C-alpha positions as a printed NumPy array, in Angstrom:
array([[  76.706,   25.025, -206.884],
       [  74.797,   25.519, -209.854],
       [  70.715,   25.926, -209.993],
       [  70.168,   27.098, -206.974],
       [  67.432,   29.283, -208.22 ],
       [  65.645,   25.164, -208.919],
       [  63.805,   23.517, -206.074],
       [  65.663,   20.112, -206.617],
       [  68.947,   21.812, -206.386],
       [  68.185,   23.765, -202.802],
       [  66.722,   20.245, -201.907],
       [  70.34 ,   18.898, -202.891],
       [  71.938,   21.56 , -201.093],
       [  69.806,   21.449, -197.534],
       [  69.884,   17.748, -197.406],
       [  73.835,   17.726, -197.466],
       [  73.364,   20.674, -194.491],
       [  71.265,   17.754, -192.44 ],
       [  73.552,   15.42 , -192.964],
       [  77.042,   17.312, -192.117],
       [  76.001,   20.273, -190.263],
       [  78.141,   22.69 , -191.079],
       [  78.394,   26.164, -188.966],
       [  79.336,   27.939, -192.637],
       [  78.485,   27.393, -195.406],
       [  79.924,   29.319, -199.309],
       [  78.227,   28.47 , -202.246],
       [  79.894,   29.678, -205.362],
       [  78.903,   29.988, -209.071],
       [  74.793,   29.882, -207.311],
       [  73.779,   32.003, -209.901],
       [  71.36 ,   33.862, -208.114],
       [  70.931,   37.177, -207.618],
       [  71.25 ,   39.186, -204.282],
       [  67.692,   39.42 , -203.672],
       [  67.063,   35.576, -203.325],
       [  69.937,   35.14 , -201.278],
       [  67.542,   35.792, -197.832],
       [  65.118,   32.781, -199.465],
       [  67.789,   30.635, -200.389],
       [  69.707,   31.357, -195.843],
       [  65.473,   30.475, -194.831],
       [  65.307,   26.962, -196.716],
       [  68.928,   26.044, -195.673],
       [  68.124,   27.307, -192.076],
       [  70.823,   29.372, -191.386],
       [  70.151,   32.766, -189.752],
       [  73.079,   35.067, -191.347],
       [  74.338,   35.541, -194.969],
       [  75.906,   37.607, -196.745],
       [  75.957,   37.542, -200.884],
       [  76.958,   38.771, -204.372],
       [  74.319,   38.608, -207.06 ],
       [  75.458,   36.922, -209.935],
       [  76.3  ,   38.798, -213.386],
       [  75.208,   37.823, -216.519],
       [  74.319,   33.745, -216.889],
       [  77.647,   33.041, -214.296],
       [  78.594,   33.933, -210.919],
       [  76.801,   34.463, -207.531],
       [  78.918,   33.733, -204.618],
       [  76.833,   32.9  , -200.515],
       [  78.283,   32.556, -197.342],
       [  75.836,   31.306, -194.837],
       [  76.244,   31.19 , -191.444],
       [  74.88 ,   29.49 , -188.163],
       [  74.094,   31.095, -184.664],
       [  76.798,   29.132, -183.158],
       [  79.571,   31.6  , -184.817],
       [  80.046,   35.401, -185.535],
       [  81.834,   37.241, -187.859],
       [  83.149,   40.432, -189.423],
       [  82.563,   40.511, -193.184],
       [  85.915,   41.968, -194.178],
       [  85.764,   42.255, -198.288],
       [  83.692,   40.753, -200.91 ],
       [  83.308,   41.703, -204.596],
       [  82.58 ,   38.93 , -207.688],
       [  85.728,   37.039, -207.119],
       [  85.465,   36.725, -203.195],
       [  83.937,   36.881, -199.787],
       [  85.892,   37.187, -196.611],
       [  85.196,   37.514, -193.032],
       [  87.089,   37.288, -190.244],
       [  85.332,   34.513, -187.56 ],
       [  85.084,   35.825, -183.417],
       [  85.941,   33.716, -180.659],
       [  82.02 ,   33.396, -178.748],
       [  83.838,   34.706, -175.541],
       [  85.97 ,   37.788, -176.505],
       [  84.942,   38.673, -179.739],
       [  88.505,   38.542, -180.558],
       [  88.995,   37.918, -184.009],
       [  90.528,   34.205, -183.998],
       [  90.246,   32.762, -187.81 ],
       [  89.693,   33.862, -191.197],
       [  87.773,   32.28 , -194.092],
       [  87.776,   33.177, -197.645],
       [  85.284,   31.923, -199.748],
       [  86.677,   32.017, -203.678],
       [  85.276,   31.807, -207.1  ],
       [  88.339,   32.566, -209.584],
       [  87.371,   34.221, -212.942],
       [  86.118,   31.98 , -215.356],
       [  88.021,   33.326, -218.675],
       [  91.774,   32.55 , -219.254],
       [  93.108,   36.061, -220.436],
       [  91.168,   37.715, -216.971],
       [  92.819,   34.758, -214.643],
       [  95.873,   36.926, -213.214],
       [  92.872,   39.307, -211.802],
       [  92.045,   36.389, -209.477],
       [  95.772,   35.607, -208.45 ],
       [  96.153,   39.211, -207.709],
       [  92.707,   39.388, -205.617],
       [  94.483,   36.659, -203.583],
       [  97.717,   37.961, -203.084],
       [  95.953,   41.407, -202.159],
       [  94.034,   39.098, -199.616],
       [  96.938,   37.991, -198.248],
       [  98.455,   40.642, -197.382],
       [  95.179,   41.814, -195.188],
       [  95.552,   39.887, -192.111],
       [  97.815,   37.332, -190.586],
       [  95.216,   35.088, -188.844],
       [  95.264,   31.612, -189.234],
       [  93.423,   30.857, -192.961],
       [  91.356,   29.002, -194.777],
       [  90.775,   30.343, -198.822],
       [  88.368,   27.75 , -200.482],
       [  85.994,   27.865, -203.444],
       [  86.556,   27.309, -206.921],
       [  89.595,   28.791, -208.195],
       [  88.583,   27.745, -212.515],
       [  92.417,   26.307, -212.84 ],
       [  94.718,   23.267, -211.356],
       [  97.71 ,   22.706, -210.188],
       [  98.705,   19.798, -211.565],
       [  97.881,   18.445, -215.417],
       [  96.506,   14.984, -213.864],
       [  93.465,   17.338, -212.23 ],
       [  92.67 ,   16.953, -216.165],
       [  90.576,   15.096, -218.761],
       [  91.364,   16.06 , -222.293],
       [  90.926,   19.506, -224.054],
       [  93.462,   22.128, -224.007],
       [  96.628,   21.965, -221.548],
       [  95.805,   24.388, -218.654],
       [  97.479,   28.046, -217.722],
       [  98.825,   26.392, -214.738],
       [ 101.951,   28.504, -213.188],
       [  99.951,   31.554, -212.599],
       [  97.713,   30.112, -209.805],
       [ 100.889,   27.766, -208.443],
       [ 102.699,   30.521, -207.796],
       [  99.698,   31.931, -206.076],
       [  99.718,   28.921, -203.781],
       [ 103.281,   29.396, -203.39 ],
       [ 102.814,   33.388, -202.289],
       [  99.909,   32.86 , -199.982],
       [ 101.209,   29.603, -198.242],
       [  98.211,   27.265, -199.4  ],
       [  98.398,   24.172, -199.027],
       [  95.976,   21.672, -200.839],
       [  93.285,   19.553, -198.524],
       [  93.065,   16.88 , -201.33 ],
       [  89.229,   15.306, -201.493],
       [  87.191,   12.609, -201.11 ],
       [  84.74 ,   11.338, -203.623],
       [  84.794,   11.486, -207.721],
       [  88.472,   12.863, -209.082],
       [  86.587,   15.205, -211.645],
       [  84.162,   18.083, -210.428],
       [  83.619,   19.329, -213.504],
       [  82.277,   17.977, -217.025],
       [  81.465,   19.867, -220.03 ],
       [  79.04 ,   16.771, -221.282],
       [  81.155,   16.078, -224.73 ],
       [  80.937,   12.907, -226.189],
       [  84.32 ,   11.378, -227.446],
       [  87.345,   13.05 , -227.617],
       [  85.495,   16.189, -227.11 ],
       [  84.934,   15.277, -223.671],
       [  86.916,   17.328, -221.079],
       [  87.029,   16.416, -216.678],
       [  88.706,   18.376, -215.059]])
């Protein structure tokens, strides 16, 4: 979620909050830093956040989260935040979410596969990883330019027992605005 430092991008944002209501929420790649992170929770409306200021002109990761739920923040660092969600009645921990934002440079890649397997390996609750992972599994998740460094994060998927939720809406999330055959989706 890019821009969320612009008004028309929050707007974006808070009106897809009205219309699904969700009880969390991660943003990744917001590119703000940590200190607008408690303007950013106010205009969505939720009443809990936690964050990691972005680096540089990339990054940022959110997670936002309504009154409805509780959680233990577990880890977070630039590639990942993860918190363990309470049942409203015990406060036994019952789920765990892991918002993810994989390293956007090639050669640097295997540090996000071995963030997840780490991850793994840190609790055996029921899980749900999500986020941008910057690779695919599967050369059709592609438009043009280079063939991707695919077996890396498949055998990631493999290790950690993901399994893909498939989508709804456009096929391509990302678009780096080439004309031509210098266009790449992927």
């Amino acid at each position: 979620c890019r821009g969320l430092g612009q008004p028309e991008a929050v707007r974006e944002v808070r009106s897809l909050c009205l219309l699904h209501r969700p009880e969390i929420l991660f943003l990744s790649e917001s590119r703000i830093f940590y200190d607008r992170a408690d303007m950013l929770k106010r205009s969505l409306g939720f009443p809990n956040r936690v964050g990691v200021g972005s680096y540089g002109h990339g990054g940022g990761l959110a997670l936002l989260w309504s009154k409805e739920i509780e959680v233990n923040l577990k880890s977070y660092d630039k590639l990942h935040i993860d918190v363990a969600v309470l049942d409203p009645n015990t406060k036994e921990e019952i789920w765990r979410f892991t918002g993810f934002y994989g390293e956007s440079k090639r050669e640097l890649r295997f540090r996000s596969w071995d963030c997840l397997k780490l991850l793994k390996n840190q609790s055996n609750l029921p899980w749900l990883c999500a986020g941008d992972f910057n690779e695919i599994l599967d050369a059709s998740e592609q438009f043009g330019g280079p063939e991707r460094q695919m077996d890396g994060f498949r055998g990631v998927v493999t290790d950690c027992g993901f399994m893909d939720l498939g989508f709804i809406g456009l096929p391509f999330t990302w678009d780096n605005r080439q004309q031509g055959s210098l266009n790449v989706k992927v």
